[in-house]
PDB file of C-alpha atoms and ligand atoms in Angstrom:
ATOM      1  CA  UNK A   1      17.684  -3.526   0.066  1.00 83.00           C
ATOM      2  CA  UNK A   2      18.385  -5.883   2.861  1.00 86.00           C
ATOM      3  CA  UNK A   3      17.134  -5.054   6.528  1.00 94.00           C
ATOM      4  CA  UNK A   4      19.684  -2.806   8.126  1.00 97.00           C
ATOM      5  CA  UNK A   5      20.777  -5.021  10.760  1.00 97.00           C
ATOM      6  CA  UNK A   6      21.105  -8.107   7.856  1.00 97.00           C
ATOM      7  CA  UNK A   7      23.552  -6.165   6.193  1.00 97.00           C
ATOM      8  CA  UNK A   8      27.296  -5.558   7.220  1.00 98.00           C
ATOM      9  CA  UNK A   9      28.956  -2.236   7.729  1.00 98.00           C
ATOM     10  CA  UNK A  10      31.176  -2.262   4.070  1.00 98.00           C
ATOM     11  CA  UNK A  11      27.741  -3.175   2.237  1.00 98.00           C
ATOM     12  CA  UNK A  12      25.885  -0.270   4.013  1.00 98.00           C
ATOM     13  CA  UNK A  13      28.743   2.015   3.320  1.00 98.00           C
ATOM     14  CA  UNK A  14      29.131   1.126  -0.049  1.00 97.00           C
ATOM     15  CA  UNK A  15      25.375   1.371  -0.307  1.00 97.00           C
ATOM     16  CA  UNK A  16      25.708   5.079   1.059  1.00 97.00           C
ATOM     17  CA  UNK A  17      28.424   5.781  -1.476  1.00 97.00           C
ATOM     18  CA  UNK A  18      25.745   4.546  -3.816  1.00 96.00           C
ATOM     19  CA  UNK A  19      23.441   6.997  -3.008  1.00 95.00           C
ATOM     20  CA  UNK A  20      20.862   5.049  -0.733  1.00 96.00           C
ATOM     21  CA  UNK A  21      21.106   7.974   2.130  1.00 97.00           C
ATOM     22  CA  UNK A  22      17.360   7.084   3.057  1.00 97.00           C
ATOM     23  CA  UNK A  23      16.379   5.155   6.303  1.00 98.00           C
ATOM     24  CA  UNK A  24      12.596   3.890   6.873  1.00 98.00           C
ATOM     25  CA  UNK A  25      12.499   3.150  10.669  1.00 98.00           C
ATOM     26  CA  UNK A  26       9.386   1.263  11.492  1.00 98.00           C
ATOM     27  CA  UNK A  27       7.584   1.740  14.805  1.00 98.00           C
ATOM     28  CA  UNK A  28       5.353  -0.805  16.638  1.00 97.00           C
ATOM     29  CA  UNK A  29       4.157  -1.377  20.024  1.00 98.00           C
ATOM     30  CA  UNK A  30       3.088  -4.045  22.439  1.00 98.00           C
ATOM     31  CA  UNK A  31      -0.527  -4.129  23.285  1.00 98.00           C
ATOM     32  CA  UNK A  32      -3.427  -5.473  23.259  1.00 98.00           C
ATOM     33  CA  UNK A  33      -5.004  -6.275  20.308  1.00 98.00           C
ATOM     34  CA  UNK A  34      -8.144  -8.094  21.487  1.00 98.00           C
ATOM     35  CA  UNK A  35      -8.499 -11.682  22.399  1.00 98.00           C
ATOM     36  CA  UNK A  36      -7.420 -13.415  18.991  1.00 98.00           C
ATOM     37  CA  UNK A  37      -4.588 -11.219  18.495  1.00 98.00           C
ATOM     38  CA  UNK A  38      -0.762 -10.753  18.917  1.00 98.00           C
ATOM     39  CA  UNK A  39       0.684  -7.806  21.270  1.00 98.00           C
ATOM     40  CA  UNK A  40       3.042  -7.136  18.462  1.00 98.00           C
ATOM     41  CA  UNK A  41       0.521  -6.782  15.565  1.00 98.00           C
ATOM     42  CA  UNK A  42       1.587  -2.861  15.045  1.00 97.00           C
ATOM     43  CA  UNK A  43       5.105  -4.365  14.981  1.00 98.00           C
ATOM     44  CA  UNK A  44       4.086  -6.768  12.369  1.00 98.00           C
ATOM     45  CA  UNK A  45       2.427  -4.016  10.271  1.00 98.00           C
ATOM     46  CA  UNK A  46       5.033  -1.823  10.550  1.00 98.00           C
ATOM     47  CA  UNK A  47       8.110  -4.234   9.486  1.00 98.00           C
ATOM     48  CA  UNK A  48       5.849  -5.851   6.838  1.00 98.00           C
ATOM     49  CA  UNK A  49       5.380  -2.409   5.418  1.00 98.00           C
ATOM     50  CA  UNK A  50       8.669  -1.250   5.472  1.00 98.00           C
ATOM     51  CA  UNK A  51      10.303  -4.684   3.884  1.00 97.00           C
ATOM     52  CA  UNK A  52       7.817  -4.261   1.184  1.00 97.00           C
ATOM     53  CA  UNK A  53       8.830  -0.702   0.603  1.00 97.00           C
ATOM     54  CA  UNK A  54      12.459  -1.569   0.768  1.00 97.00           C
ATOM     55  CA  UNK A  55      11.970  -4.141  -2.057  1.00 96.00           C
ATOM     56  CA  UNK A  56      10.867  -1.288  -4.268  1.00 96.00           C
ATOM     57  CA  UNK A  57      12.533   1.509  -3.694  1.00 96.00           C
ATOM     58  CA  UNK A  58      16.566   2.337  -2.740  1.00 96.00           C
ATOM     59  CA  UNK A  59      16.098   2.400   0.765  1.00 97.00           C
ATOM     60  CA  UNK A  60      17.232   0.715   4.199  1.00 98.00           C
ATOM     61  CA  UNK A  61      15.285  -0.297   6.799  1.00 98.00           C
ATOM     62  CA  UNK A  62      16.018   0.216  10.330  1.00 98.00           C
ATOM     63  CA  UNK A  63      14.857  -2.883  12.856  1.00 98.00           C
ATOM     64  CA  UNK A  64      11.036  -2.154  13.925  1.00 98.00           C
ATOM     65  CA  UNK A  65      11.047  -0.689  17.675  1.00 98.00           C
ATOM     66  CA  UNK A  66       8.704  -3.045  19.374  1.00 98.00           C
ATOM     67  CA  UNK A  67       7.493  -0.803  22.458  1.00 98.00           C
ATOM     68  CA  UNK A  68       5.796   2.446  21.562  1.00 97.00           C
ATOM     69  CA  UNK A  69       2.995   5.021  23.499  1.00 97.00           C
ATOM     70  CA  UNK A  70       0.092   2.910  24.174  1.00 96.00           C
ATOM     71  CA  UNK A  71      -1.139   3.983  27.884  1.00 95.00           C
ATOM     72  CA  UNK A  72      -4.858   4.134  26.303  1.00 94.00           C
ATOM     73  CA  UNK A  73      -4.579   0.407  26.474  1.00 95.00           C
ATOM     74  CA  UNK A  74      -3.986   0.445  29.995  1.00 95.00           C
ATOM     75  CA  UNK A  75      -6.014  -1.884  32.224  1.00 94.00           C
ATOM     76  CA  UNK A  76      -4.775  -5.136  29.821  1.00 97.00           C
ATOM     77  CA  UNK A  77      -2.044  -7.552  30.507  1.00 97.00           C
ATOM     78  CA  UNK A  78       0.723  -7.697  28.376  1.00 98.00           C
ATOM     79  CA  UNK A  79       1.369  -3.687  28.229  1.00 98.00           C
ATOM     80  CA  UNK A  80       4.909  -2.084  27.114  1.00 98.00           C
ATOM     81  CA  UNK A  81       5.182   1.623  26.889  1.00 97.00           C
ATOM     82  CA  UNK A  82       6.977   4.614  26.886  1.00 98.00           C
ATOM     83  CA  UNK A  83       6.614   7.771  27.523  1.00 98.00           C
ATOM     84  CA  UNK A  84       5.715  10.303  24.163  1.00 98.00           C
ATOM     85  CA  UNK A  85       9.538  12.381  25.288  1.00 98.00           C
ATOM     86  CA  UNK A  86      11.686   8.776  25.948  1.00 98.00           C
ATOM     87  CA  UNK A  87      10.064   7.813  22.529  1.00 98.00           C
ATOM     88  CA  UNK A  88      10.919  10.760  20.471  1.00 98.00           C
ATOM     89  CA  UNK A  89      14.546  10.889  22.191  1.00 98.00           C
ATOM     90  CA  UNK A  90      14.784   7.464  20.844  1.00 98.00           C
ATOM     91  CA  UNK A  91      13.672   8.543  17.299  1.00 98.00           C
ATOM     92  CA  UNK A  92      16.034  11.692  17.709  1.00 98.00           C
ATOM     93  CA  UNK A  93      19.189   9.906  19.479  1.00 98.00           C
ATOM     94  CA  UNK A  94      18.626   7.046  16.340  1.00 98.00           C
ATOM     95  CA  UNK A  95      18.561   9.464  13.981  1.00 98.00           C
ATOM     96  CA  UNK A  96      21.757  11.295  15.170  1.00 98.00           C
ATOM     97  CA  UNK A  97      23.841   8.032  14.617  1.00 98.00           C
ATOM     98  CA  UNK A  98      22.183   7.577  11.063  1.00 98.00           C
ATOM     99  CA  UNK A  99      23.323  11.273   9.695  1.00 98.00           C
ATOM    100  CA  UNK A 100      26.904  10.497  11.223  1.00 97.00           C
ATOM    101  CA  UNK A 101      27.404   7.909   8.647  1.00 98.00           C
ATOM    102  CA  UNK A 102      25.796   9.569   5.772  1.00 97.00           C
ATOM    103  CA  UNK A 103      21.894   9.562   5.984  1.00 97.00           C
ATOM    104  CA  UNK A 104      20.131  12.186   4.521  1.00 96.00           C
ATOM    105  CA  UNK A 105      16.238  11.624   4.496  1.00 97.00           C
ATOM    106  CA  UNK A 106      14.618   9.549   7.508  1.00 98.00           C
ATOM    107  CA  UNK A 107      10.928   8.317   7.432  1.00 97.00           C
ATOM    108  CA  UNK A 108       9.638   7.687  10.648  1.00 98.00           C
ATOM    109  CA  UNK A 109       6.666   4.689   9.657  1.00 98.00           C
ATOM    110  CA  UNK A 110       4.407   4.343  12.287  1.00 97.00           C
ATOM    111  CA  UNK A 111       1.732   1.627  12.382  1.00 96.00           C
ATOM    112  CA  UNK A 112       0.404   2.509  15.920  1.00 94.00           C
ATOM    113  CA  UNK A 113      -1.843   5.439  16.119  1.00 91.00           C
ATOM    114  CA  UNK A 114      -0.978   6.343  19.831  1.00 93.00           C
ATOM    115  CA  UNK A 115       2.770   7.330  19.017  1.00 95.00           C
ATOM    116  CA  UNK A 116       1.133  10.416  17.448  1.00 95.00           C
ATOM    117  CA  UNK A 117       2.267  12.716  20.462  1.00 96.00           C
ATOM    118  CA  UNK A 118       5.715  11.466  20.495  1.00 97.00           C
ATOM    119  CA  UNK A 119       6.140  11.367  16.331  1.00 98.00           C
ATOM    120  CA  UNK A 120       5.133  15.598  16.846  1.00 97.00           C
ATOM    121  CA  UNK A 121       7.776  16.327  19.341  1.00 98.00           C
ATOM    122  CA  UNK A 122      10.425  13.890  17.695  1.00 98.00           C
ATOM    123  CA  UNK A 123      10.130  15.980  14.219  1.00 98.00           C
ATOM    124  CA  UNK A 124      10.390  19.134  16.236  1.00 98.00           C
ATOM    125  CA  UNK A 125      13.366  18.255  17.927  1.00 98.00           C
ATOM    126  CA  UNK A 126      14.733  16.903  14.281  1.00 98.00           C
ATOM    127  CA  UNK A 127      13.849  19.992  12.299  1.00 97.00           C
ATOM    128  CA  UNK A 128      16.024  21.976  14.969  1.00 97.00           C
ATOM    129  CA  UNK A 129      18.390  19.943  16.441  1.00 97.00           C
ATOM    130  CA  UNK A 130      19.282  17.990  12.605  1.00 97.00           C
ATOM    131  CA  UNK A 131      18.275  20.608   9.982  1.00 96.00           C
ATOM    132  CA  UNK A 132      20.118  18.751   7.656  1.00 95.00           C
ATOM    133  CA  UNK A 133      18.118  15.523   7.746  1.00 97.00           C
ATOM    134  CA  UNK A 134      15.024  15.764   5.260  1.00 95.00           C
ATOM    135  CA  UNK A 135      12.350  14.073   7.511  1.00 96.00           C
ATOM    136  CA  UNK A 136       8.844  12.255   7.058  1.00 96.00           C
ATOM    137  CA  UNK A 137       6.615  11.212   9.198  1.00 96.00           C
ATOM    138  CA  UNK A 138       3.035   9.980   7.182  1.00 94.00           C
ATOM    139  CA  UNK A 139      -0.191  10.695   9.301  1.00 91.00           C
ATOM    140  CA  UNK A 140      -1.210   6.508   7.814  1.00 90.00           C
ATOM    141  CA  UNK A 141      -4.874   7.848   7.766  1.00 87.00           C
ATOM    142  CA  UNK A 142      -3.997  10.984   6.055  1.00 89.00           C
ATOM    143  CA  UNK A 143      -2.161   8.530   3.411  1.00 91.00           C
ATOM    144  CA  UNK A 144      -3.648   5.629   3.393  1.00 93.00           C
ATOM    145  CA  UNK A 145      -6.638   6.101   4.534  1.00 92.00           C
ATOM    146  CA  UNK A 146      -9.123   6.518   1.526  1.00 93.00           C
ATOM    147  CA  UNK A 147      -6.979   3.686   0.005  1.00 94.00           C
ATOM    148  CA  UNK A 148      -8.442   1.753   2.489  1.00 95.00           C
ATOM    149  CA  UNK A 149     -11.650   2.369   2.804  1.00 94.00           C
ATOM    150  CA  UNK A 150     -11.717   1.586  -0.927  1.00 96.00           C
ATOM    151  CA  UNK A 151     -10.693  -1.676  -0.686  1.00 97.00           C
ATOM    152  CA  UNK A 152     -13.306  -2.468   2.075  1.00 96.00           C
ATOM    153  CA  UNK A 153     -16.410  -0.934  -0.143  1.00 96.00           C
ATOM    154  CA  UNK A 154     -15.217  -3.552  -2.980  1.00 97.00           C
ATOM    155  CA  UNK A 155     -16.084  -5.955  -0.557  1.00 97.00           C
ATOM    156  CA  UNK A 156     -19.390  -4.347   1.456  1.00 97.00           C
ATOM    157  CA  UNK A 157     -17.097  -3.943   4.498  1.00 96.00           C
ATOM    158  CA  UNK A 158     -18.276  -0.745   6.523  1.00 95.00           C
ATOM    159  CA  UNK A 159     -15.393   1.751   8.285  1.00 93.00           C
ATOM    160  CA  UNK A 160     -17.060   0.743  11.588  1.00 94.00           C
ATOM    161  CA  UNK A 161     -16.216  -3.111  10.758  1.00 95.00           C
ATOM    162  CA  UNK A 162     -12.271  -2.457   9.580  1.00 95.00           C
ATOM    163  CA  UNK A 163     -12.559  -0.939  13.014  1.00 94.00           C
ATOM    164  CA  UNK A 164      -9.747   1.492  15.052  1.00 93.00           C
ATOM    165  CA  UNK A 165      -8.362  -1.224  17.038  1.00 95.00           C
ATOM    166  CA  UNK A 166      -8.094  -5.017  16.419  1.00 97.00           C
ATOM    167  CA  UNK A 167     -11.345  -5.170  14.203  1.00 97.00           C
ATOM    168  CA  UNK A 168     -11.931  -6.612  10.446  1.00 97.00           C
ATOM    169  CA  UNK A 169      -8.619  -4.681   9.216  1.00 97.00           C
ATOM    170  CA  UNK A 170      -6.122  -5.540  11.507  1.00 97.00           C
ATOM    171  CA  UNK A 171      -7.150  -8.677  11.576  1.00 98.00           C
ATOM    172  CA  UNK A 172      -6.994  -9.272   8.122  1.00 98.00           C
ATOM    173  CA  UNK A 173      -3.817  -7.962   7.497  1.00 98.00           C
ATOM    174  CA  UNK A 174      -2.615 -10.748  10.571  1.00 98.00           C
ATOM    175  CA  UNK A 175      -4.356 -13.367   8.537  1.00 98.00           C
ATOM    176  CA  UNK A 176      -2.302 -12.324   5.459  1.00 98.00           C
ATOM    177  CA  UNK A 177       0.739 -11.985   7.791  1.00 98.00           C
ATOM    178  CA  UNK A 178       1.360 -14.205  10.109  1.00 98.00           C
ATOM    179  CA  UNK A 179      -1.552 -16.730  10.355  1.00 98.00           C
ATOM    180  CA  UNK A 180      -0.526 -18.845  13.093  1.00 98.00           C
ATOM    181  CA  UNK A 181      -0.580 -15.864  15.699  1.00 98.00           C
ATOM    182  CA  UNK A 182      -4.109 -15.137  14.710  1.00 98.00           C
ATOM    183  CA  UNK A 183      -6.757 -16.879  17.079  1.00 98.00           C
ATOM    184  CA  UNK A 184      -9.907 -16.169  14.984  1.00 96.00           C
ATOM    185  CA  UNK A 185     -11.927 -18.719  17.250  1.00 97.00           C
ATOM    186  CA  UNK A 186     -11.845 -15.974  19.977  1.00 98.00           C
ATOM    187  CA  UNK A 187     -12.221 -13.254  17.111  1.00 97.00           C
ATOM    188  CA  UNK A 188     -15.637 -11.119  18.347  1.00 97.00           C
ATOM    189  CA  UNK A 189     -16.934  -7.409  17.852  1.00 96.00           C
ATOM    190  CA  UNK A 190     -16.303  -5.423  20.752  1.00 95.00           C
ATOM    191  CA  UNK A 191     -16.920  -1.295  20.003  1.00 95.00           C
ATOM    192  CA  UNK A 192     -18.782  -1.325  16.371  1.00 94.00           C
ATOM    193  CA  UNK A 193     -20.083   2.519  16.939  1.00 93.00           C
ATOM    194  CA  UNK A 194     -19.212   5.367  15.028  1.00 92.00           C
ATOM    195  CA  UNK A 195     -15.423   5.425  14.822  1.00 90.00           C
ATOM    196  CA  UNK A 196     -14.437   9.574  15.039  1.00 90.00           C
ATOM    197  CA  UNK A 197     -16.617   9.158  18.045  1.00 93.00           C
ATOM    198  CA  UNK A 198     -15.423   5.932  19.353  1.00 93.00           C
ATOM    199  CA  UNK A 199     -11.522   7.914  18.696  1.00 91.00           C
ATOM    200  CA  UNK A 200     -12.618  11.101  20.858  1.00 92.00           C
ATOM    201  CA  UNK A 201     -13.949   8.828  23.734  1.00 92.00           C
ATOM    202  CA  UNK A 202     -10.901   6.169  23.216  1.00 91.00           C
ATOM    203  CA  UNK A 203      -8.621   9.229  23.927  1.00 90.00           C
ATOM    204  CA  UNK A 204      -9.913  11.194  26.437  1.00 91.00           C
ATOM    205  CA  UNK A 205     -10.895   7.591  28.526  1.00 92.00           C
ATOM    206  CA  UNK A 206      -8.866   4.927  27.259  1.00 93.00           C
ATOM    207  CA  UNK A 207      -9.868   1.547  25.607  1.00 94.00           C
ATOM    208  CA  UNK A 208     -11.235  -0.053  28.496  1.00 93.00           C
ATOM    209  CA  UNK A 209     -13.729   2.145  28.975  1.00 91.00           C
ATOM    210  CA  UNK A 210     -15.256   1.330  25.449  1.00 92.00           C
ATOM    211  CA  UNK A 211     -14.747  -2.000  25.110  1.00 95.00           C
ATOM    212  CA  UNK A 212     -14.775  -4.742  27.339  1.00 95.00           C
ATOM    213  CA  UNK A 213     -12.792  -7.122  25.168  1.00 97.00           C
ATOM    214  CA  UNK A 214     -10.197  -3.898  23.645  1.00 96.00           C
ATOM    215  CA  UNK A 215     -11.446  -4.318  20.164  1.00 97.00           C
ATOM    216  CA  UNK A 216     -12.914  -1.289  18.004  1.00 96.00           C
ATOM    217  CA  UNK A 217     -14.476  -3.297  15.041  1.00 96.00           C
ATOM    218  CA  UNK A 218     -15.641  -6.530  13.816  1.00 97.00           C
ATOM    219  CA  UNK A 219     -12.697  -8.956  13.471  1.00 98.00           C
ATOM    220  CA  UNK A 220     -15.600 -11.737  12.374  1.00 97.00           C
ATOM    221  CA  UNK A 221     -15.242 -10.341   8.713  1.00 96.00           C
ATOM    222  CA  UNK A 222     -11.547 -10.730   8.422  1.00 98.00           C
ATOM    223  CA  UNK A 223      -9.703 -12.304   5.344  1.00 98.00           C
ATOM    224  CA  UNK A 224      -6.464 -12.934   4.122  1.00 98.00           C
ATOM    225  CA  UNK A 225      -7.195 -12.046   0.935  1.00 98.00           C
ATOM    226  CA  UNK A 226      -8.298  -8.775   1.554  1.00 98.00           C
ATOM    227  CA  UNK A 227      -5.783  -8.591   4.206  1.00 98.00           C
ATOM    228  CA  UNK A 228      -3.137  -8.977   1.320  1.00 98.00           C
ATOM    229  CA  UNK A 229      -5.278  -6.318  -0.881  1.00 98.00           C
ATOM    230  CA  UNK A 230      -5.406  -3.476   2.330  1.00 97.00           C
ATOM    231  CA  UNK A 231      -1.247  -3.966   2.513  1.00 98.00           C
ATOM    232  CA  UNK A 232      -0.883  -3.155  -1.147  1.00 97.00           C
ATOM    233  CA  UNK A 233      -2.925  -0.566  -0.938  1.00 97.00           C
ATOM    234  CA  UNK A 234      -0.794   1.090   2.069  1.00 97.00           C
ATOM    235  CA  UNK A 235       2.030   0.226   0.058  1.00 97.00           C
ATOM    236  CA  UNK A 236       1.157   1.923  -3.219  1.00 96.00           C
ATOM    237  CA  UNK A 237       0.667   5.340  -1.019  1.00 96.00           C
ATOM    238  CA  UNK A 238       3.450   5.121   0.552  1.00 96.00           C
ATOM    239  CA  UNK A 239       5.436   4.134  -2.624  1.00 96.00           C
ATOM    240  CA  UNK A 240       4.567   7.130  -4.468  1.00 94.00           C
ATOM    241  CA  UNK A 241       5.264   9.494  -1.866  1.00 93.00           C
ATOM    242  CA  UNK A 242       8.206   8.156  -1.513  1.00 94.00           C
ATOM    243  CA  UNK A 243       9.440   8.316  -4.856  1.00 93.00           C
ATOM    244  CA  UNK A 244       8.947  12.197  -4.864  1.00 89.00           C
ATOM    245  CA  UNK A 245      11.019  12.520  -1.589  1.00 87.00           C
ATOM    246  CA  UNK A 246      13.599  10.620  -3.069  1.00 88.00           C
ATOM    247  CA  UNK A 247      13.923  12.076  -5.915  1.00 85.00           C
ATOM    248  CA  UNK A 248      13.985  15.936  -4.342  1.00 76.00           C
ATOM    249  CA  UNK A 249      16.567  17.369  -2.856  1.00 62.00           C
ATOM    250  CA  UNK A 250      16.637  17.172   0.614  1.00 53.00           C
ATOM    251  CA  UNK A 251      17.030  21.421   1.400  1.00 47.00           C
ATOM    252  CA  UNK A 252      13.326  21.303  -1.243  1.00 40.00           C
ATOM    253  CA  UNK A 253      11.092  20.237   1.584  1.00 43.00           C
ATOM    254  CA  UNK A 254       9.741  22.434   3.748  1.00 42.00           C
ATOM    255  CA  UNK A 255       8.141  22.402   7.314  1.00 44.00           C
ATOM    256  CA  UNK A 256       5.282  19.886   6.640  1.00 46.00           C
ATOM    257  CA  UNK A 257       7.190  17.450   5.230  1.00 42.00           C
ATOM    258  CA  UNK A 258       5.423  18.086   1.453  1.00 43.00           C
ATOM    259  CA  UNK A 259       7.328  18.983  -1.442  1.00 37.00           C
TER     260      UNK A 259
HETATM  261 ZN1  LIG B 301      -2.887  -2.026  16.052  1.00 53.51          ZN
END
């Protein structure tokens, strides 16, 4: 299907009627992503994974919310945030709207890693407040992770290099995107430690503390190709977990969101 806000209100209706009652909304942020790239690269990710999802399965796709949680990248120009409760009453007020006009399962598809806080307090406040709404809200590591990492080994690329933050994945995945936003002239490593470490430290201190230039990884190593390879790979995941929530009934799923 169409973007949501593409499409007019008889086509989504008669879409409903249809029996596309699913919604992906996409969430990005705007923050640094090192010197070479965009402040909107989650919100790339996150609409470029939900258009490819929507061109494979019956589902529409809410527009991507540009501004998510992302105070551990204080200390940088070009910071939006919210807080984790104005985010989740976002998610929760959005969602309210979407089951008035006939949705029935909502995936929440966040490509930034600091909404985590926010994504747990919207789903409690869905799972009580909208009972009726079968929710989803992948954990992309959990999901996607090993996918991944698989694709990097095909090409010798070490976890520390794809990176947390702006590093060789990322930055592929902008090269594959949208290669005019991606300054790889001013590409360099910043943290290249161990990553569950570098994560701990990133949380309890913030980015700056760990890297002077706000990039976990080495975006030196990026591709396009592999960038392209890495978003298939997410896709695929997400595809067939998809396809089982869409095909059970919504009352089937229980608290954590499996089937
Ligand atoms: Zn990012």
């Amino acid at each position: 299907m169409k973007p949501l806000a593409e499409l007019t209100w008889p086509l989504v209706a008669q879409a409903v009627a249809e029996g596309v009652t699913t919604v992906i909304l996409p969430l990005g942020a705007t923050e640094q992503h090192g010197p070479h790239l965009p402040l909107g690269t989650d919100t790339v990710r996150a609409r470029a994974l939900a258009e490819r999802l929507a061109e494979r399965l019956p589902v529409l796709v809410a527009p991507t919310f540009p501004v998510g949680c992302s105070d551990e990248h204080g200390g940088f120009a070009g910071l939006l945030g919210l807080e984790a409760e104005t985010l989740a009453a976002v998610i929760v007020d959005c969602a309210r709207r979407m089951v008035a006009w006939g949705v029935r399962r909502l995936v929440v598809l966040s490509a930034h890693g600091g909404n985590g806080r926010a994504l747990a307090l919207a789903e409690a406040r869905l799972r009580r407040e909208l009972p009726e709404l079968a929710l989803w809200i992948p954990d992309a590591a959990m999901v996607c992770g090993d996918a991944v990492r698989a694709v990097a080994a095909v090409d010798a690329v070490s976890f520390n290099a794809i990176g947390l933050h702006a590093g060789e994945g990322e930055t592929s995945e902008l090269l594959r995107l949208c290669p005019e936003q991606v300054r790889l002239n001013q590409a360099t490593p910043g943290y290249t430690g161990d990553m569950e470490e570098g994560l701990t430290r990133l949380i309890a201190a913030g980015t700056r503390a760990l890297s002077d230039n706000g990039v976990m990884g080495d975006p030196r190593l990026a591709d396009a190709d592999r960038g392209e390879r890495y978003l298939a790979a997410q896709t695929a995941c997400y595809e067939a977990s998809l396809r089982a929530l869409l095909t059970a009934q919504p009352v089937a799923f229980s608290e954590d969101g499996s089937a």
